[in-house]
Amino acid sequence: MKQRRLIAAGAMFAAGAMALTACSSDSDSGSDGGSADSNASITLYSTKPENPLIPGNTNEVGGGNILDAVFRGLVDYDPDTAAPEMSMAESIESSDNKTWDVKLKADQTFQDGTPVDADSFINAWNWTAYGPNAALNNYFFASFDGYEAMNPADPDEDGPKKAPTPKVKELSGLKKVSDTEFTVKLASAQSFFPTMVGYTAFYPLPQAFFDDPEAYGKKPIANGPFQVTAGDGDSGFTLTAWSGYKGEDKPKIKEAIYKTYTSDSAGYSDVLAGNLDFMNQVPAAALVDNQYQTDRPDHFVNKAVGVIQTATLPQYSKNFKDDPNVGKALSLAIDRDTITKSVFNGGRTPATGWVSPIVDGYKAGACGEFCTYDPAKAKEYLAKSNFKGPFSFSYNSDGQGNKEAAEAICNSIKNALDVECNAKSYVDFATLRADVNASKMDNMFRSGWQMDYPHIQNFLEPLYATGAGSNDGHWSNKNFDALIKKANAAEGEESYADYQAAEALLSEDMAVIPLWYQAQQSVWSERLGNVKVTPKSTLDLTSVTATS
């Protein structure tokens, strides 16, 4: 990514990666030719958010999709290319990639009329970065000056202890210049900073959040094209187009209603019955013989997206701690080729590493021999391991294809290693994530990553750096951390070699097992037109049209 004034260019998709077919409408009318109605409402498949709708504490898709529709950050991402574009920011400039000057567009407001100004960004970022708030997106501020003072380490001299209370509550690297300008000083150079700050963790917050965080999390007051007008996580949320939005990406519909499902088959049945307008990923059963294309002719898409699925082995568990042999054995025992063909009808591509093929810097084969199915070698590594099973694989049953995939993974492990392996179901994603975030897992569990922003760093540092917010398995490697820091400071292709070297270190321990890269198979009703599935795997709500 070559640095530019105003904003870094952003990684584009790797040419030719996972080329797949797509069918969608690109007109301003409904798919079947009806007139688009700006007062139309549409319904979308959703899962229950893990937490209240607070940007700094949301790092999963159930809540993230809602927040991305109702908020706008300094930059937003093009729905076709994912390239970053100015949103709340007028400019983001730096001469050294370490100190950044941010100028905001004037007269931007939240949905309660209060200003989107420098304080709304600074206060929001300080809240997320303040250790005692225990925000899930806290780690995204680890590169900022003053982060360590706000997140003092647990001394851990006589076992785990509570970290001391920070003496400061504000990042020293954030300085207000005026109501429409502030500066950010980083501890080390970071060339992709302008790309990163469109992510959920960097959204601004109005004073209403600080006045009553609990009430705010139920019905956030945001600054984007939609506003939350009704609903909850159990049933879903109603988003209504906000008439005060000044951005160019104004909605062409009145409402987007996210309906919470605990079963993907129930959601798909609703699509076929005309009771649901959009389903982001069809169930595994609908992939067989491309049944979804027969069910919804001219109303589907099959598109490569920035998503990877993995299996995590918790390194805090005595079963896996300091034992790379068990992860290598399990990875060698998973027949990715057969599973992606039999469960997903070729709609997934076996992973050979931890970075999605659609971002620049991707290098095939980072996993080495360990992502190739080899039962004989798998047994050799299991014989050398301390833990030899039985194994289980935890998954959330509300996710499309998760049940079938989990069962296929365990069957493959059983057949290759002659050990017991059982698929363990959680009722929904929020329930699984609660145990994951509480470090309660003692065996394999389903994990995955939908890119936050289009950069190779996003598939590595937030997931595997020591103490990173989404490092669910608590893996740690000082050499990995050092390579990431070095790569972050470089620009464009100069950084790729170090990112790739860091990725290669993941194969030494196999604490996280790559499974497959994801293409997305979405379907929608006849009512929808101009359907765009973004590289982040979401429906672009500001482009879609609908008939009455």
XYZ file of C-alpha atoms in Angstrom:
548
model
C 0.000 0.000 0.000
C 1.766 3.105 -1.219
C 1.373 6.052 1.129
C -0.451 9.047 -0.296
C -1.421 12.380 1.074
C -4.963 12.506 2.401
C -5.364 8.734 2.624
C -3.471 5.539 1.965
C -4.592 3.711 -1.149
C -5.630 0.489 0.583
C -4.991 -3.063 -0.503
C -7.034 -4.179 -3.458
C -8.072 -7.707 -4.210
C -5.479 -10.094 -5.526
C -6.085 -10.575 -9.213
C -7.774 -13.822 -10.097
C -8.206 -14.995 -6.520
C -11.113 -17.403 -6.162
C -12.914 -16.316 -9.322
C -16.557 -17.293 -8.962
C -19.820 -16.580 -10.708
C -22.298 -13.945 -9.645
C -25.832 -12.977 -10.561
C -27.438 -9.794 -9.310
C -29.440 -6.787 -10.372
C -27.595 -3.518 -10.936
C -30.516 -1.284 -11.794
C -32.581 1.096 -9.677
C -35.645 -1.051 -10.064
C -36.672 -4.206 -8.269
C -35.114 -7.402 -9.545
C -38.235 -8.389 -11.405
C -38.836 -4.988 -12.925
C -41.117 -3.338 -10.379
C -40.613 0.293 -9.485
C -38.270 0.927 -6.596
C -40.019 2.432 -3.565
C -38.012 4.722 -1.304
C -40.494 3.907 1.494
C -39.897 0.163 1.242
C -38.726 -2.021 4.141
C -36.504 -5.063 3.688
C -35.724 -7.968 6.010
C -32.327 -9.581 6.522
C -31.064 -12.744 8.222
C -29.112 -12.033 11.412
C -27.664 -13.693 14.491
C -27.871 -12.488 18.072
C -25.176 -9.930 18.969
C -22.830 -11.056 21.698
C -22.933 -7.759 23.579
C -24.835 -4.456 23.721
C -24.317 -2.306 20.620
C -21.222 -0.365 21.671
C -18.566 -0.018 18.932
C -15.552 -0.453 21.208
C -16.983 -3.664 22.633
C -18.269 -5.301 19.453
C -16.019 -7.596 17.402
C -18.458 -10.096 15.894
C -20.819 -9.960 12.933
C -24.162 -10.106 14.753
C -23.551 -6.731 16.356
C -20.992 -5.466 13.863
C -23.378 -5.544 10.915
C -25.834 -3.339 12.822
C -23.165 -0.871 13.914
C -21.660 -0.651 10.424
C -25.071 0.373 9.080
C -25.743 3.081 11.657
C -22.232 4.527 12.130
C -19.629 6.151 9.931
C -15.983 6.526 10.921
C -13.183 8.665 9.595
C -13.189 6.523 6.453
C -15.627 4.074 4.916
C -14.943 1.215 2.482
C -16.080 1.050 -1.137
C -18.780 -1.650 -1.421
C -17.244 -3.029 -4.619
C -13.494 -2.843 -3.983
C -13.216 -2.279 -0.201
C -10.838 0.617 -0.898
C -10.984 3.207 1.929
C -12.719 6.489 1.157
C -13.125 9.644 3.210
C -16.261 9.708 5.359
C -16.214 11.864 8.510
C -12.624 12.892 7.742
C -11.722 15.657 5.329
C -8.092 14.530 5.348
C -5.686 12.191 7.137
C -2.066 13.226 6.652
C 1.367 12.222 7.888
C 4.959 12.839 6.869
C 6.402 9.935 8.877
C 3.526 7.419 9.344
C 3.859 8.000 13.082
C 2.151 11.327 13.754
C -1.119 11.746 11.897
C -3.136 14.928 11.481
C -6.881 14.323 11.160
C -9.178 17.044 9.860
C -12.922 16.470 10.055
C -15.664 17.609 7.726
C -17.577 20.509 9.222
C -21.191 20.431 10.425
C -21.478 16.653 10.840
C -23.854 15.553 13.612
C -25.077 12.550 15.525
C -28.700 11.510 15.291
C -29.514 13.533 18.436
C -28.182 16.727 16.854
C -24.936 16.884 18.818
C -21.761 17.467 16.785
C -19.438 14.826 15.390
C -16.284 16.650 16.398
C -12.759 15.959 17.585
C -13.974 15.294 21.128
C -16.407 12.613 19.933
C -13.533 10.644 18.424
C -11.016 11.323 21.198
C -13.459 10.441 23.991
C -14.639 7.273 22.252
C -11.105 6.068 21.587
C -10.019 6.805 25.150
C -12.964 4.827 26.528
C -12.098 1.771 24.421
C -8.385 2.022 25.201
C -8.906 2.322 28.984
C -8.041 -1.102 30.390
C -10.641 -1.320 33.218
C -13.462 -0.933 30.678
C -12.409 -4.364 29.309
C -13.559 -3.467 25.800
C -13.081 -6.235 23.258
C -11.586 -3.796 20.731
C -9.132 -2.340 23.241
C -6.150 -3.886 21.454
C -6.674 -1.802 18.324
C -5.200 1.107 20.281
C -2.071 -0.759 21.362
C 0.013 1.159 18.815
C -1.009 4.560 20.255
C 1.260 6.567 22.523
C 0.093 6.157 26.106
C -1.617 2.785 25.653
C 0.636 0.952 28.113
C -0.066 3.502 30.856
C -3.793 2.881 30.396
C -3.300 -0.889 30.398
C -0.773 -1.783 33.123
C 0.275 -5.418 33.048
C -0.639 -8.052 35.595
C 2.620 -8.587 37.558
C 1.838 -12.316 37.650
C 4.599 -12.990 40.154
C 2.595 -15.368 42.342
C -0.020 -16.461 39.845
C -2.588 -14.377 37.957
C -3.497 -11.154 39.690
C -5.701 -8.207 38.918
C -3.795 -5.590 36.985
C -3.288 -2.321 38.862
C -5.699 0.508 38.151
C -4.245 2.868 35.530
C -3.186 6.271 36.775
C -4.377 7.912 33.561
C -7.593 7.669 31.580
C -6.523 9.330 28.338
C -4.113 8.347 25.588
C -1.172 10.730 25.533
C -1.044 10.267 21.763
C -4.395 11.993 21.186
C -4.364 15.783 21.059
C -7.224 18.111 20.165
C -6.258 20.964 17.853
C -9.754 22.377 17.283
C -13.323 21.147 17.071
C -12.579 19.806 13.592
C -8.965 18.708 13.958
C -6.933 16.363 16.169
C -3.604 14.592 16.001
C -2.688 10.975 16.654
C 0.816 10.014 17.741
C 1.697 6.346 17.463
C 4.383 4.529 19.428
C 5.810 3.235 16.146
C 5.215 3.982 12.482
C 2.088 2.449 10.966
C 1.610 3.029 7.254
C -1.904 1.549 7.069
C -3.360 3.804 9.783
C -5.744 5.600 7.370
C -7.115 2.246 6.199
C -7.574 0.880 9.714
C -9.605 3.761 11.155
C -12.774 2.876 9.259
C -13.188 -0.176 11.508
C -15.903 -0.373 14.180
C -13.447 0.201 17.056
C -12.735 3.715 15.751
C -16.295 5.027 15.463
C -17.073 8.277 17.330
C -19.458 8.401 20.291
C -21.823 11.179 21.403
C -22.094 12.450 24.974
C -25.269 10.339 25.351
C -23.107 7.210 25.542
C -21.076 8.507 28.488
C -24.236 9.727 30.252
C -25.843 6.266 30.199
C -23.792 3.472 28.584
C -26.356 0.775 29.445
C -29.247 2.536 27.749
C -27.036 3.500 24.832
C -26.027 -0.118 24.189
C -29.679 -1.060 23.719
C -30.432 1.745 21.274
C -27.281 3.519 20.071
C -27.338 7.076 18.824
C -25.029 7.066 15.842
C -24.017 9.243 12.881
C -24.564 7.027 9.836
C -27.197 6.569 7.145
C -29.452 4.428 9.343
C -30.590 4.693 12.944
C -31.781 2.005 15.348
C -35.473 2.642 15.964
C -36.656 -0.609 17.559
C -35.718 -4.121 18.571
C -33.308 -6.151 20.663
C -30.782 -8.925 20.155
C -33.256 -11.724 20.786
C -35.748 -10.722 18.086
C -33.689 -8.440 15.885
C -33.391 -4.735 15.136
C -35.224 -2.249 12.953
C -33.012 0.320 11.256
C -34.631 3.374 9.696
C -33.015 5.679 7.148
C -31.875 8.842 8.923
C -32.973 11.977 7.108
C -30.192 14.058 8.682
C -27.344 12.061 7.173
C -25.106 14.266 5.015
C -22.942 11.624 3.370
C -23.174 10.746 -0.305
C -24.162 7.114 0.394
C -27.787 7.836 1.282
C -30.189 4.859 1.579
C -32.671 4.111 -1.185
C -34.979 2.244 1.205
C -36.782 3.360 4.350
C -36.101 0.428 6.667
C -33.816 -2.552 7.105
C -35.147 -5.096 9.575
C -32.588 -7.580 10.902
C -34.322 -10.753 12.080
C -32.510 -12.943 14.610
C -32.505 -16.647 13.739
C -31.116 -19.599 15.684
C -31.413 -21.924 12.682
C -30.081 -21.323 9.193
C -32.618 -23.751 7.726
C -35.453 -21.694 9.199
C -33.999 -18.565 7.621
C -33.657 -20.227 4.243
C -37.231 -21.513 4.406
C -38.362 -17.953 5.038
C -36.487 -16.742 1.946
C -38.184 -19.364 -0.211
C -41.572 -18.558 1.329
C -41.163 -14.839 0.702
C -40.871 -13.976 4.409
C -37.211 -12.889 4.294
C -35.601 -10.655 1.678
C -31.898 -11.360 2.104
C -29.809 -14.207 3.500
C -26.080 -13.593 3.527
C -25.083 -17.273 3.456
C -27.328 -20.172 2.468
C -27.253 -23.389 4.527
C -24.861 -26.165 3.563
C -27.748 -28.305 2.324
C -28.644 -25.648 -0.261
C -25.121 -25.807 -1.695
C -25.519 -29.423 -2.808
C -25.728 -29.445 -6.595
C -26.043 -25.637 -6.327
C -29.627 -26.033 -5.196
C -29.753 -22.403 -4.035
C -29.276 -21.299 -7.655
C -32.215 -23.421 -8.726
C -34.289 -22.170 -5.794
C -33.487 -18.516 -6.459
C -32.562 -18.170 -10.154
C -31.220 -14.683 -10.974
C -31.383 -13.830 -7.271
C -28.110 -15.189 -5.922
C -24.416 -14.397 -5.731
C -21.398 -16.664 -5.414
C -18.512 -14.375 -4.518
C -15.089 -14.558 -2.868
C -15.033 -12.517 0.330
C -12.457 -11.649 2.984
C -13.360 -14.452 5.359
C -11.395 -17.435 6.650
C -12.576 -20.263 8.905
C -10.243 -21.803 11.472
C -10.150 -24.144 14.468
C -8.545 -22.775 17.627
C -6.750 -24.854 20.262
C -6.797 -22.883 23.531
C -3.236 -22.540 24.745
C -4.435 -21.851 28.286
C -5.799 -25.411 28.430
C -3.483 -28.089 29.811
C -4.482 -30.227 26.823
C -2.689 -27.976 24.330
C -0.293 -25.733 26.266
C 3.309 -25.878 25.025
C 2.596 -28.866 22.802
C 2.762 -28.115 19.051
C 2.522 -31.813 18.187
C -1.173 -32.106 18.986
C -2.119 -29.172 16.727
C -0.026 -30.556 13.900
C -1.622 -33.983 14.318
C -5.138 -32.563 14.205
C -4.422 -30.355 11.208
C -2.926 -33.253 9.245
C -5.994 -35.335 10.146
C -8.500 -32.905 8.571
C -9.356 -33.729 4.970
C -10.101 -30.200 3.754
C -10.520 -31.202 0.096
C -13.230 -33.733 0.844
C -15.035 -31.557 3.386
C -15.171 -28.476 1.171
C -16.541 -30.595 -1.673
C -18.969 -32.775 0.283
C -20.281 -30.209 2.764
C -19.976 -27.007 0.724
C -20.154 -28.335 -2.850
C -16.889 -26.577 -3.657
C -18.143 -23.278 -2.238
C -15.098 -23.108 0.056
C -11.417 -23.392 -0.842
C -9.064 -25.425 1.395
C -6.813 -23.037 3.295
C -3.042 -23.222 3.012
C -2.424 -20.409 5.484
C -4.038 -17.793 7.699
C -4.406 -14.831 5.289
C -7.262 -14.492 2.804
C -6.303 -14.740 -0.895
C -8.264 -11.586 -1.716
C -5.822 -9.148 -0.080
C -2.480 -8.052 -1.456
C 0.443 -9.750 0.265
C -1.252 -13.146 0.395
C 1.189 -16.018 -0.079
C -0.018 -19.563 -0.671
C 1.453 -22.383 1.402
C 2.174 -20.566 4.671
C 0.893 -23.601 6.545
C 3.494 -25.831 4.893
C 2.873 -29.568 5.059
C 0.423 -29.267 7.937
C -2.569 -28.216 5.834
C -2.289 -31.341 3.679
C -4.323 -34.391 4.670
C -1.874 -37.116 5.754
C -3.246 -39.701 8.252
C 0.068 -41.543 8.607
C 1.980 -38.392 9.497
C -0.899 -37.244 11.720
C -0.546 -40.415 13.799
C 3.191 -39.826 14.134
C 2.628 -36.365 15.609
C -0.172 -37.594 17.877
C 2.147 -40.291 19.241
C 4.636 -37.539 20.188
C 1.982 -35.316 21.806
C 1.092 -35.092 25.475
C -2.662 -34.992 24.867
C -4.119 -37.768 22.740
C -7.816 -37.052 23.111
C -10.675 -37.537 23.219
C -11.287 -34.413 21.168
C -14.313 -32.208 20.686
C -15.068 -29.375 18.300
C -17.370 -26.623 19.597
C -19.459 -24.602 17.160
C -22.475 -22.289 17.100
C -25.502 -23.950 15.560
C -27.035 -20.712 14.250
C -24.254 -20.326 11.690
C -24.788 -21.595 8.156
C -23.072 -24.956 7.566
C -21.415 -25.027 10.988
C -23.083 -28.230 12.158
C -22.255 -30.155 9.006
C -18.682 -28.854 8.958
C -18.062 -29.647 12.638
C -19.329 -33.187 12.223
C -17.239 -33.684 9.078
C -14.106 -32.379 10.819
C -14.600 -34.740 13.755
C -15.306 -37.691 11.461
C -12.110 -36.951 9.558
C -10.121 -36.819 12.806
C -11.701 -40.068 13.994
C -10.865 -41.867 10.787
C -7.319 -40.564 10.556
C -6.263 -40.881 14.191
C -8.530 -43.629 15.555
C -9.538 -41.389 18.456
C -12.857 -40.074 19.657
C -13.968 -36.670 18.390
C -17.414 -35.157 18.914
C -19.067 -32.020 17.546
C -20.276 -29.901 20.465
C -23.134 -27.537 19.702
C -23.771 -24.106 21.227
C -27.248 -22.677 20.678
C -25.969 -19.448 19.119
C -22.864 -17.429 18.367
C -23.292 -15.129 21.368
C -23.311 -18.091 23.771
C -20.208 -19.636 22.201
C -18.371 -16.313 22.247
C -19.213 -15.772 25.912
C -17.301 -18.941 26.828
C -14.484 -18.133 24.409
C -14.012 -14.619 25.793
C -14.155 -15.978 29.351
C -11.344 -18.447 28.455
C -13.503 -21.429 29.371
C -12.719 -23.644 26.377
C -10.750 -26.838 26.988
C -10.854 -28.314 23.495
C -11.047 -27.258 19.840
C -13.557 -24.589 18.928
C -14.743 -22.979 15.721
C -13.187 -19.624 14.965
C -13.013 -17.459 11.905
C -12.347 -13.948 10.711
C -14.249 -11.510 8.562
C -11.828 -8.769 7.623
C -12.321 -5.431 9.325
C -10.383 -3.582 6.649
C -8.597 -4.701 3.474
C -5.030 -5.248 4.630
C -2.878 -8.312 5.275
C -2.122 -6.987 8.782
C -5.786 -7.400 9.708
C -5.572 -11.181 9.231
C -2.532 -11.443 11.499
C -1.952 -8.904 14.274
C -5.469 -8.641 15.800
C -5.677 -12.453 15.922
C -2.225 -13.703 16.856
C -0.145 -10.924 18.428
C 0.498 -11.384 22.130
C -2.497 -10.082 24.076
C -4.429 -9.073 20.965
C -8.149 -8.576 21.470
C -9.178 -11.388 19.108
C -6.372 -13.788 20.079
C -8.924 -16.281 21.376
C -6.437 -19.088 21.963
C -3.896 -16.906 23.845
C -1.036 -17.940 21.536
C 2.146 -15.904 21.973
C 5.399 -15.653 20.050
C 7.869 -12.772 20.529
C 9.372 -13.240 17.076
C 5.922 -12.965 15.533
C 5.272 -9.734 17.451
C 8.594 -8.252 16.332
C 8.004 -9.084 12.660
C 4.523 -7.563 12.752
C 5.858 -4.370 14.298
C 8.550 -4.156 11.609
C 6.054 -4.829 8.822
C 3.624 -2.220 10.149
C 6.228 0.496 9.747
C 6.983 -0.362 6.115
C 4.898 0.696 3.138
C 3.207 -1.339 0.419
C 5.071 -4.309 -0.971
C 8.067 -3.566 1.250
C 6.033 -4.831 4.200
C 4.825 -8.098 2.662
C 7.956 -10.171 3.306
C 7.814 -9.484 7.041
C 4.074 -10.114 7.278
C 4.583 -13.402 5.412
C 7.495 -14.364 7.676
C 5.292 -13.706 10.703
C 2.502 -15.826 9.223
C 4.927 -18.701 8.633
C 5.688 -18.793 12.377
C 2.089 -19.834 13.038
C 2.877 -23.225 11.513
C 5.477 -23.940 14.189
C 2.842 -24.409 16.892
C -0.405 -24.890 14.900
C -2.304 -23.364 17.801
C -4.863 -22.199 15.218
C -5.660 -24.578 12.375
C -6.598 -23.030 8.990
C -9.647 -24.759 7.500
C -10.902 -22.946 4.392
C -11.206 -19.613 2.643
C -14.762 -18.541 2.180
C -16.801 -17.609 -0.806
C -20.258 -16.345 -0.037
C -23.445 -17.723 -1.494
C -26.222 -15.228 -0.809
C -29.843 -15.247 -1.958
C -32.582 -12.636 -1.982
C -36.210 -12.033 -2.858
C -37.691 -10.701 -6.080
C -38.317 -7.390 -4.308
C -34.654 -6.395 -4.176
C -32.648 -4.615 -6.843
C -29.086 -3.305 -7.118
C -27.881 -5.979 -4.696
C -24.209 -5.608 -3.748
C -22.512 -8.103 -1.460
C -19.416 -6.349 -0.161
C -15.953 -7.906 0.198
C -16.713 -8.000 3.943
C -19.615 -10.363 3.121
C -22.411 -7.930 4.005
C -25.267 -6.469 1.974
C -24.575 -2.846 1.081
C -27.658 -1.197 2.548
C -27.100 2.134 0.850
C -27.137 0.669 -2.666
C -29.982 -1.821 -2.467
C -33.434 -0.886 -3.739
C -36.782 -2.584 -3.132
C -40.320 -2.636 -4.462
C -43.329 -2.248 -2.195
